Short mmCIF file of C-alpha atoms in Angstrom, two decimals:
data_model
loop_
_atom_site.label_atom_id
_atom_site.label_comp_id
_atom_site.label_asym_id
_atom_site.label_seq_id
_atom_site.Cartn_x
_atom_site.Cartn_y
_atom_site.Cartn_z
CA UNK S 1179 -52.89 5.67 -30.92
CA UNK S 1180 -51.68 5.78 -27.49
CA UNK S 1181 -51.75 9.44 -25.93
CA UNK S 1182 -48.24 8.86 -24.49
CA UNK S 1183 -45.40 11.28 -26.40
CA UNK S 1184 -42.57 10.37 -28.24
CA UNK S 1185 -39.75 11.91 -28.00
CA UNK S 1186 -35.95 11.37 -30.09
CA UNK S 1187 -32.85 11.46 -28.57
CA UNK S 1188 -30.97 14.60 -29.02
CA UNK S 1189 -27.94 13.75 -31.58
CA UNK S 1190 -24.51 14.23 -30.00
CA UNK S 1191 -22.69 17.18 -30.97
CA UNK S 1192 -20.91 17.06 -34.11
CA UNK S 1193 -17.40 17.93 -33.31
CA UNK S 1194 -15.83 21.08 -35.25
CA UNK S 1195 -11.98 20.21 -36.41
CA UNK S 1196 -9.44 21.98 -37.43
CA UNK S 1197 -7.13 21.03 -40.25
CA UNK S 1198 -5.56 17.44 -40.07
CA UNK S 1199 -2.42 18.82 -42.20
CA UNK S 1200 -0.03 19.24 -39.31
CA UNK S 1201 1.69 22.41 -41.09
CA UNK S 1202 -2.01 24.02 -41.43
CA UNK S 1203 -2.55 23.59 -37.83
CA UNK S 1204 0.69 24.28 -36.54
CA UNK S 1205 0.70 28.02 -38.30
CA UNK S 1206 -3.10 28.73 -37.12
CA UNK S 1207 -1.58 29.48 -33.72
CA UNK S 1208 2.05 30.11 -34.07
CA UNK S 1209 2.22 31.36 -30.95
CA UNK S 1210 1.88 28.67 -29.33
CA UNK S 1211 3.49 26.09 -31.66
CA UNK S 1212 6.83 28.02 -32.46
CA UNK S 1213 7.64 27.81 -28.70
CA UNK S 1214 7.95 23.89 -29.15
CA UNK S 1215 8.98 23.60 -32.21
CA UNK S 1216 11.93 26.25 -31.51
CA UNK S 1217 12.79 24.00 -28.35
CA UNK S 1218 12.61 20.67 -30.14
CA UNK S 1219 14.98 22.38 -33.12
CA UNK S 1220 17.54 23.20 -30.22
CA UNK S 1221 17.65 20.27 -28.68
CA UNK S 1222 18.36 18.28 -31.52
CA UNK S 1223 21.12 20.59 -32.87
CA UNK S 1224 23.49 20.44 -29.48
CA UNK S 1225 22.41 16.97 -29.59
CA UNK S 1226 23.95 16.74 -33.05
CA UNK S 1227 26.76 18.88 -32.29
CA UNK S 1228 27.81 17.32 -28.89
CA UNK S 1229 27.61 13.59 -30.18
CA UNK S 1230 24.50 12.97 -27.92
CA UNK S 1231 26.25 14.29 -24.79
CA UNK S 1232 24.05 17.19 -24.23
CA UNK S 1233 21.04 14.12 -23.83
CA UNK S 1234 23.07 12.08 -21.60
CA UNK S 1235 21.83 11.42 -18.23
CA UNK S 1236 23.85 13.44 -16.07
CA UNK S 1237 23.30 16.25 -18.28
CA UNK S 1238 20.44 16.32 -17.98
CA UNK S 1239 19.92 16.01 -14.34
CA UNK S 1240 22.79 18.31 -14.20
CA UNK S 1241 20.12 20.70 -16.34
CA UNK S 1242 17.26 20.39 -13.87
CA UNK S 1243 19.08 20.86 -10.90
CA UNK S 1244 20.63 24.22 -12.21
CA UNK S 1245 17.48 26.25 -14.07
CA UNK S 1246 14.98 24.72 -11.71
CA UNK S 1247 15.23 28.44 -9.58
CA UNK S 1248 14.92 30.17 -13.19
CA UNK S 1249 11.52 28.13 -13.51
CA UNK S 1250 10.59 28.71 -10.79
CA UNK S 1251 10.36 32.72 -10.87
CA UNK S 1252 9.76 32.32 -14.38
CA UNK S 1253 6.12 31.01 -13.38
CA UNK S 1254 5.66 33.93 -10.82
CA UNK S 1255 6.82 36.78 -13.80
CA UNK S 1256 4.62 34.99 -16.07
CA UNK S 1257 1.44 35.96 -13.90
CA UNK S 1258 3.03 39.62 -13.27
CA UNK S 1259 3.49 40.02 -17.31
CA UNK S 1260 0.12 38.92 -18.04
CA UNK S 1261 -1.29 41.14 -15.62
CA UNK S 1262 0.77 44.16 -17.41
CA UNK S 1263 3.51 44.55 -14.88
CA UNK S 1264 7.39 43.83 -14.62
CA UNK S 1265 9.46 42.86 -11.68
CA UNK S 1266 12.78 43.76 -11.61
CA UNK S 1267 13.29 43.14 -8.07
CA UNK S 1268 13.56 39.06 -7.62
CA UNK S 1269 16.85 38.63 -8.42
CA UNK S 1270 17.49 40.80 -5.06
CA UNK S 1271 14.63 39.07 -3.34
CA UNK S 1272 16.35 35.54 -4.00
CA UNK S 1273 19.43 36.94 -2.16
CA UNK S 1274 17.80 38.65 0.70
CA UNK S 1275 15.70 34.90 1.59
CA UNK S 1276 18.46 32.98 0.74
CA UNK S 1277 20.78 35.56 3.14
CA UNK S 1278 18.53 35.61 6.17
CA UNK S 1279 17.41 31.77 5.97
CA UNK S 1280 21.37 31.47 6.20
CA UNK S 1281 22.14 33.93 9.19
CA UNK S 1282 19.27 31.46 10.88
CA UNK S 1283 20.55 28.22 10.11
CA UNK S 1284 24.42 28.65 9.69
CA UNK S 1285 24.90 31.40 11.52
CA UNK S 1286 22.30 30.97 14.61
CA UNK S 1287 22.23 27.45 14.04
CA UNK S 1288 19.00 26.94 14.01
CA UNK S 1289 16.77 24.02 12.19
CA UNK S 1290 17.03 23.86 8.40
CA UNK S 1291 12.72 23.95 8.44
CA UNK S 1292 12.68 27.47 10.15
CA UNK S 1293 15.51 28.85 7.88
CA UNK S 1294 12.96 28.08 5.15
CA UNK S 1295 10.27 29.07 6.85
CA UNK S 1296 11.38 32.23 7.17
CA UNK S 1297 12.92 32.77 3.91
CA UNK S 1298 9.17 32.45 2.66
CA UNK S 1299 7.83 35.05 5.49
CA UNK S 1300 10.25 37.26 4.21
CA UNK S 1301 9.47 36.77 0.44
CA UNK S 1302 5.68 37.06 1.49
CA UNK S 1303 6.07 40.30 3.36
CA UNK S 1304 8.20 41.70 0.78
CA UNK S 1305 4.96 41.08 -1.52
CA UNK S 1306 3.35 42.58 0.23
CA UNK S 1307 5.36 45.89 0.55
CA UNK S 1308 5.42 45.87 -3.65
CA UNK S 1309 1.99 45.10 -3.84
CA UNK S 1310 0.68 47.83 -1.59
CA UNK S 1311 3.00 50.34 -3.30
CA UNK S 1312 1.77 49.01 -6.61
CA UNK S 1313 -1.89 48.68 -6.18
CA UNK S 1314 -3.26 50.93 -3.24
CA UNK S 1315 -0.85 53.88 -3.93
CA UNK S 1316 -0.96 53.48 -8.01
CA UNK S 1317 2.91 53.87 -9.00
CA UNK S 1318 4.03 51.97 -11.51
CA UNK S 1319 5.30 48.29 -11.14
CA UNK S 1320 8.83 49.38 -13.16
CA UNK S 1321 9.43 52.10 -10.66
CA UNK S 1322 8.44 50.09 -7.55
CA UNK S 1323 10.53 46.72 -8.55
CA UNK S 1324 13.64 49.06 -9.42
CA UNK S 1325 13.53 50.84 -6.04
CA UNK S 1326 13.18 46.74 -4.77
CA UNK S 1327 15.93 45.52 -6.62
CA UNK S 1328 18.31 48.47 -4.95
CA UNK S 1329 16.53 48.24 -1.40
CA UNK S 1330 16.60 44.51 -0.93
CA UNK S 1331 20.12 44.17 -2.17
CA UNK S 1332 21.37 46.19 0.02
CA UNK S 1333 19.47 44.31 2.90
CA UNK S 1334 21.12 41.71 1.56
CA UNK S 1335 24.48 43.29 2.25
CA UNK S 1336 23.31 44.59 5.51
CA UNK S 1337 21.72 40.80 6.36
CA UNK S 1338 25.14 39.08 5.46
CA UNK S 1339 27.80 41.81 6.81
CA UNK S 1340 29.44 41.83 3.21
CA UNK S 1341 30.16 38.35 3.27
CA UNK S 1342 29.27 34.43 2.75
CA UNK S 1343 27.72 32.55 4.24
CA UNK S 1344 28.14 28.48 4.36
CA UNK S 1345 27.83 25.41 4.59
CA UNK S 1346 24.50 24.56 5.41
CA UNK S 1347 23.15 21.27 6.79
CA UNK S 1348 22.60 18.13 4.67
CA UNK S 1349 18.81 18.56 5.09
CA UNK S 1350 18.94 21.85 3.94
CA UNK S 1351 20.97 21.08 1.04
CA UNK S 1352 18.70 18.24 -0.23
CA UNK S 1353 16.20 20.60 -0.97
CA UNK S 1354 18.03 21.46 -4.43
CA UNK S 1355 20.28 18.31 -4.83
CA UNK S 1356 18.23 15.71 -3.43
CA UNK S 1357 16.99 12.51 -4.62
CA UNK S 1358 14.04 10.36 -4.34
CA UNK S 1359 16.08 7.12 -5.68
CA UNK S 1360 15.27 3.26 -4.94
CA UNK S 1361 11.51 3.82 -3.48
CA UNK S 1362 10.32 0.53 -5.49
CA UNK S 1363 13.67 -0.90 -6.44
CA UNK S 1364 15.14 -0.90 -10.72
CA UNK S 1365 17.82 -3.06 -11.76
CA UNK S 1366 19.87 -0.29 -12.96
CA UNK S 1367 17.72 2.28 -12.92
CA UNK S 1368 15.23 4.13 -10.74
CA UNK S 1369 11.19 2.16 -10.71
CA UNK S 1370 9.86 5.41 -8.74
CA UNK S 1371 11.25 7.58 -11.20
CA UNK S 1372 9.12 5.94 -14.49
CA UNK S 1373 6.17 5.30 -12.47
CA UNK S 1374 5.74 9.09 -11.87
CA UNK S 1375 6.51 9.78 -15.11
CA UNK S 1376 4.14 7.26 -16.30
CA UNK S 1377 0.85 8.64 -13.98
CA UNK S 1378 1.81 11.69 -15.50
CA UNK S 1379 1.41 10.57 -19.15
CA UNK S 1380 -1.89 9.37 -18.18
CA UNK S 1381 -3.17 12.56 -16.32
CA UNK S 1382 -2.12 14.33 -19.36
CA UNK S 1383 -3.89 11.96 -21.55
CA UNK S 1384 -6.73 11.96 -19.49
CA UNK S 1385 -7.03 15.76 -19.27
CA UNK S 1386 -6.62 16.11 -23.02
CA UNK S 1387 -9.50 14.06 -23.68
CA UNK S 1388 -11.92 15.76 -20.82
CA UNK S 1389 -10.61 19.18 -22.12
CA UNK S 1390 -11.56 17.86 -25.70
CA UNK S 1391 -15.20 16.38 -24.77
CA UNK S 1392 -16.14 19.53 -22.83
CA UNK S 1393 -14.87 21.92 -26.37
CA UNK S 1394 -17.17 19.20 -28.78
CA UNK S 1395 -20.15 19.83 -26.39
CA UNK S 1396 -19.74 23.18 -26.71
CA UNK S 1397 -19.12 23.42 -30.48
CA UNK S 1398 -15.65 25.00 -29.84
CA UNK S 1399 -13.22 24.13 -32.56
CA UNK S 1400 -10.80 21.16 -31.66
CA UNK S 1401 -8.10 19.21 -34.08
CA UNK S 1402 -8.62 16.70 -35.88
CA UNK S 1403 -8.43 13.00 -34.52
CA UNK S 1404 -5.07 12.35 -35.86
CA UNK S 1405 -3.42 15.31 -34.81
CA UNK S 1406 -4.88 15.00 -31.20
CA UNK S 1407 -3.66 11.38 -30.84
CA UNK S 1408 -0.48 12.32 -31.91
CA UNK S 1409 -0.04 15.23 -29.67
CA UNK S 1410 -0.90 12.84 -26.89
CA UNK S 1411 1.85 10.59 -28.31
CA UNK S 1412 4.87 12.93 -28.86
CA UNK S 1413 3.93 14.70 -24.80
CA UNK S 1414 4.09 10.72 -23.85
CA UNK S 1415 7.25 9.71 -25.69
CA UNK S 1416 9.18 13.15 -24.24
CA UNK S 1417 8.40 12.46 -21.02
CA UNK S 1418 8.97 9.14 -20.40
CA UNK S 1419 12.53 9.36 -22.51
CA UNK S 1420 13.50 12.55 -20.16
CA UNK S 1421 12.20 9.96 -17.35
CA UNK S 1422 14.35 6.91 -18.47
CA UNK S 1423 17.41 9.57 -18.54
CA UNK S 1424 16.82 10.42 -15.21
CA UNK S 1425 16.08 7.45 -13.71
CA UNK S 1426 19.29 6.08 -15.49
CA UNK S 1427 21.31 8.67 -13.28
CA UNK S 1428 20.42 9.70 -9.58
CA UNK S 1429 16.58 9.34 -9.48
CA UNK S 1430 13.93 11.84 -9.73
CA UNK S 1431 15.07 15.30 -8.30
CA UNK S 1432 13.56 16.73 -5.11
CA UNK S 1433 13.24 19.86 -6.62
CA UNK S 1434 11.98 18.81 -9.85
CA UNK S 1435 8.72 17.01 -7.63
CA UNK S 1436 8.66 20.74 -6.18
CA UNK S 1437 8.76 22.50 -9.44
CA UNK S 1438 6.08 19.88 -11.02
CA UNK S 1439 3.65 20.74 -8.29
CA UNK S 1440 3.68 24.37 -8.51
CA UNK S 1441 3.81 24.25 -12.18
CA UNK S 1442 -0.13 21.75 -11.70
CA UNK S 1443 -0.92 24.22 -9.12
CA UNK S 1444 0.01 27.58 -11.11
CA UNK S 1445 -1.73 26.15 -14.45
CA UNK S 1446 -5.06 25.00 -12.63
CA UNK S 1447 -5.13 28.88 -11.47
CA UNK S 1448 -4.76 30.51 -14.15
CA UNK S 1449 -6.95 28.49 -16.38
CA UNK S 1450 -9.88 27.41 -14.14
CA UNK S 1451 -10.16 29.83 -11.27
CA UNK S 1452 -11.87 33.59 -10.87
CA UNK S 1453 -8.15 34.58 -9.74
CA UNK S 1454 -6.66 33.62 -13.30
CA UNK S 1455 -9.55 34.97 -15.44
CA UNK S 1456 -9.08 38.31 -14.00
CA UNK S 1457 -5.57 38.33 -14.27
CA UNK S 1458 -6.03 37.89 -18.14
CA UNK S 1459 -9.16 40.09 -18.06
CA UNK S 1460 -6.63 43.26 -16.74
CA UNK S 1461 -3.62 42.32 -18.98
CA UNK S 1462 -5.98 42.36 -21.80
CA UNK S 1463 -8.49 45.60 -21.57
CA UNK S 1464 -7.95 47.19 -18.18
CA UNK S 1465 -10.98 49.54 -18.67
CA UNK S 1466 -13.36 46.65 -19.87
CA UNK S 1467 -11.96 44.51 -16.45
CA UNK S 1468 -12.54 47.92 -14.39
CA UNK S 1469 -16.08 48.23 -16.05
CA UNK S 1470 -17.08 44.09 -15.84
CA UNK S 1471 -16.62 44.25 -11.47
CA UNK S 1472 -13.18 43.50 -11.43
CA UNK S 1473 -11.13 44.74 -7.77
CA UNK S 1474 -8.21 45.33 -10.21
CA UNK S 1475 -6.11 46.64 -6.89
CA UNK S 1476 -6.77 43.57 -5.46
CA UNK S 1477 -6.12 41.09 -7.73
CA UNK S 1478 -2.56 43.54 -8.52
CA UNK S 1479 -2.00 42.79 -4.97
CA UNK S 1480 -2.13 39.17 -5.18
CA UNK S 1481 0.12 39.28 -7.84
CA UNK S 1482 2.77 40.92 -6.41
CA UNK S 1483 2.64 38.87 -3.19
CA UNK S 1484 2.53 35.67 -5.06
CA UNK S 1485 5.42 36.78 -7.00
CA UNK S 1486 7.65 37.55 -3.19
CA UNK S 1487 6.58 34.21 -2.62
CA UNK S 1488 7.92 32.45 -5.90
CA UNK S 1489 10.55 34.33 -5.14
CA UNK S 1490 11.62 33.00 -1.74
CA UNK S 1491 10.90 29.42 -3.04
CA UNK S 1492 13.82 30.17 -5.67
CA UNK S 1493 15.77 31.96 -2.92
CA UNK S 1494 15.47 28.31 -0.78
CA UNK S 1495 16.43 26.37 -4.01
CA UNK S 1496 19.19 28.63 -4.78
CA UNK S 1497 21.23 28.91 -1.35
CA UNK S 1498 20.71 25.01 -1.17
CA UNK S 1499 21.89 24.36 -4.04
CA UNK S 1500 24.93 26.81 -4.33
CA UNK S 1501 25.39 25.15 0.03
CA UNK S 1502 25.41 28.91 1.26
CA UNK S 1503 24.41 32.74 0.80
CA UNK S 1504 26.48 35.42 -0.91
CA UNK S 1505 25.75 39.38 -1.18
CA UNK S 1506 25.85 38.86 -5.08
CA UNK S 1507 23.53 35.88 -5.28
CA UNK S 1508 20.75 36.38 -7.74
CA UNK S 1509 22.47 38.71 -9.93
CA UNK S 1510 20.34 38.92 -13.46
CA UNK S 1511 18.08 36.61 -12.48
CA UNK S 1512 14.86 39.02 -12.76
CA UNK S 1513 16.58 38.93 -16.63
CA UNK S 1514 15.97 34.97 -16.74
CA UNK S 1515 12.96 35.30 -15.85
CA UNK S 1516 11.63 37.57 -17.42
CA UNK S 1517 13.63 35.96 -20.94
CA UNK S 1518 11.72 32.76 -20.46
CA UNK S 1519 8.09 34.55 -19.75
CA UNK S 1520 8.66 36.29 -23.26
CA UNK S 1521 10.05 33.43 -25.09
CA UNK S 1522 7.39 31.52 -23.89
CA UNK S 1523 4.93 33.22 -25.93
CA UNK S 1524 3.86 36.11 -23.22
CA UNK S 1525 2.69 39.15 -24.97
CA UNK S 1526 4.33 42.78 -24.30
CA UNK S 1527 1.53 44.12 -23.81
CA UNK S 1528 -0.06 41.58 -21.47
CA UNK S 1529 -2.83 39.80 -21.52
CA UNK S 1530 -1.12 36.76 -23.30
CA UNK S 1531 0.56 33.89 -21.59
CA UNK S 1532 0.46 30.26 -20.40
CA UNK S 1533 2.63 28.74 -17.64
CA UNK S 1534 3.32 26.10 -20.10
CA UNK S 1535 5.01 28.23 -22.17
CA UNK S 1536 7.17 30.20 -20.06
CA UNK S 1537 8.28 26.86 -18.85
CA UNK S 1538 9.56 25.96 -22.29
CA UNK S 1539 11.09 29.53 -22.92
CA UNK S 1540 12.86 28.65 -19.30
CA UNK S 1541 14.25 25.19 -20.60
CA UNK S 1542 15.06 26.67 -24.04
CA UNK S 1543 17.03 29.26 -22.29
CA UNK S 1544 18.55 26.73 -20.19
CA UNK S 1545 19.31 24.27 -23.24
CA UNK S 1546 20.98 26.96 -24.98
CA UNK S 1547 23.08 27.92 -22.26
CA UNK S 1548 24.13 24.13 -21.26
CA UNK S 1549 24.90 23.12 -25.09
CA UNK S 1550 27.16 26.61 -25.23
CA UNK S 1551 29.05 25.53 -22.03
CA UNK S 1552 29.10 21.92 -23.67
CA UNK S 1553 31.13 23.28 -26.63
CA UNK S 1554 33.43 25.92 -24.99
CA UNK S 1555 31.22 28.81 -26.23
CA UNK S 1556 33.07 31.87 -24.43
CA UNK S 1557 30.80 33.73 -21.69
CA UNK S 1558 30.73 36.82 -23.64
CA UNK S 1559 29.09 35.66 -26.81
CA UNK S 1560 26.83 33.09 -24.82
CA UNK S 1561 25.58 36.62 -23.45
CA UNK S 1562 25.44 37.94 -27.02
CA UNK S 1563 23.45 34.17 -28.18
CA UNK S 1564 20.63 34.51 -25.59
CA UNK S 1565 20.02 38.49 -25.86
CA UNK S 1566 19.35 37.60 -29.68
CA UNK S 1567 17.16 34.71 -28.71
CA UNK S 1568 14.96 37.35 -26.87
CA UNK S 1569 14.91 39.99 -29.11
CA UNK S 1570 13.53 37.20 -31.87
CA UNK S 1571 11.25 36.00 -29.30
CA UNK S 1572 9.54 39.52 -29.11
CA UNK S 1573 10.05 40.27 -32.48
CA UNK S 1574 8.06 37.30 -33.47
CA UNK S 1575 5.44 38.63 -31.14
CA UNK S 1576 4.90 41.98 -32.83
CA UNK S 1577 4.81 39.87 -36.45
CA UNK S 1578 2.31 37.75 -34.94
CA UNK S 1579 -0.19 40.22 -33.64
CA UNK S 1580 0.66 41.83 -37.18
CA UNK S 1581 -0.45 39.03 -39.08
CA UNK S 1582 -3.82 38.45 -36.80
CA UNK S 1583 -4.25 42.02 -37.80
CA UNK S 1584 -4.15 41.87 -41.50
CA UNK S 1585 -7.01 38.63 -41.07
#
């Protein structure tokens, strides 16, 4: 017998499922799921009740160009929420960048590039002010953010001399109603537009299935086959019918590539980086993050500068879209925000959160608002509609962490 050894190849892990009944799985993490399904629900109801006009294409362009700003801080309050925080003050912040990024441009007439340029040194530095009165000197983020919101609208004021400010330039003004429209041609409609759409299908597809491989050889729970095909399925029919709307209008929306690259940037840092794991670690147990190494100043630094920088992006979006800056610009927007972090799924309490979902809770708000407007809803019960969506939205929260409780 030779004296050589044999060995056996070591079986491939043996993937753990969860339940392939769709109504099982969906109510293991309704958390997660009831975001979706809630938005789905909505869309097809002002779809029902505005004879399809709420899915026409202009609509929804119409709907991207005008909550894209609310998305965008809604990513930045996400992080701050998680974290255990609040910010109050971006609604200000998005008037003071959009004000002096005006007095530049209109008023000084300088380039559009360095009125947005220094709308985003402004937002930075104003970070930085929140975050050093938040983390080094310990007072609360509520308190700090208030004093913002009064201090930087009144800057705002001071910044504009109590009045507007417009127009701005056509370059300036493409930032928020831009189009990227006839790149590769489309009889009828926009090539560029579906082909984006399409690569993204496939980098969802593609990430699914690493994300899924990497769980199996770890013998992490995953769903079944079925249901992770048609997850896949329903992410690739939803995009690429939003797609075929837009590209059956103006294009794909400047802003929209803008808010799609921040939204892959955002995600990647809060799920894979030491940044993002912190953040969670200090929403969750702050004394367990203090005792495990984590610079919990530090990282509540970075959080509040990040957040004056989101902030100046919406400011840019904003006063390019609306072509000019007023005193009042920004006015509830920290409310938006802050609405579409906690319909999202974000916990109260922090700790809980995906950029994902707060993106959803921004559309459903946004949905909701449009399909009102759509039907003639009057402004003061479209006020009472959306304050009632949020209350559910935490309420469901508190039943949630309820129910994990009694399991």
């Amino acid at each position: 017998m030779s004296g050589s050894t044999l060995t056996k190849d070591k079986p491939a892990p043996t993937p753990k499922t969860g339940s392939a009944n769709p109504f099982v799985a969906i109510t293991q993490n309704l958390r997660e799921s009831g975001i979706y399904i809630a938005f789905v629900v909505v869309v097809l109801l002002f779809a029902i009740l505005t004879d399809g006009l709420s899915l026409s294409p202009g609509n929804i362009t119409n709907i991207v160009l005008q909550y894209s700003y609310v998305l965008v801080l809604a990513i930045g309050m996400l992080i701050v929420i998680v974290a255990g925080h609040i910010d109050l003050s971006v609604g200000s912040v998005v008037a003071l960048t959009g004000a002096v990024s005006a007095q530049l441009v209109i008023g000084s007439s300088q380039p559009w590039w360095v009125g947005v340029l220094a709308a985003l040194g402004v937002g930075i530095a104003i970070g930085v002010w929140q975050g050093f009165w938040v983390a080094v000197v310990g007072i609360p983020a509520f308190i700090v953010t208030l004093a913002g919101m009064l201090l930087f609208r009144g800057l705002t004021f001071y910044v504009l001399d109590n009045v507007s400010l417009s127009p701005f330039p056509e370059q300036y003004t493409k930032v928020a109603t831009g189009f990227s429209n006839g790149l590769i041609g489309g009889n009828g409609y926009d090539a560029f537009t579906l082909l984006i759409a399409a690569l993204a299908v496939v980098a969802f597809a593609v990430t699914q299935v690493r994300t899924r491989v990497a769980k199996v050889r770890y013998q992490q729970v995953v769903d079944a086959m079925p249901l992770f095909i048609l997850k896949i399925v329903g992410v690739a029919v939803v995009v690429m019918a939003f797609a075929w709307q837009l590209a059956h209008s103006r294009g794909l929306p400047i802003v929209l590539i803008i808010l799609a690259v921040l939204i892959l940037a955002y995600s990647t840092v809060m799920k894979s980086s030491v940044f993002g794991r912190q953040v969670y670690a200090i929403g969750g147990n702050l004394a367990a993050a203090q005792l495990s190494g984590v610079n919990v100043r530090r990282v509540n630094f970075w959080i509040f500068v990040n957040m004056g920088f989101l902030a100046a992006v919406a400011g840019v979006i904003f006063s390019s879209r609306s072509n000019g800056a007023q005193p009042s610009a920004g006015n509830s927007f920290e409310l938006d925000a802050i609405a579409a972090a906690f319909i999202g799924g974000a916990a109260v309490t922090g700790g809980v959160g995906k950029i994902q979902g707060a993106m959803i809770g921004g559309l459903l708000v946004g949905v909701i608002s449009n399909g009102m407007q759509l039907l003639g809803v009057d402004q003061s019960l479209q006020s009472v509609i959306k304050g009632l969506v949020l209350l559910l939205a935490v309420a469901f929260d508190v039943f949630n962490k309820r129910r994990s409780g009694v399991r």
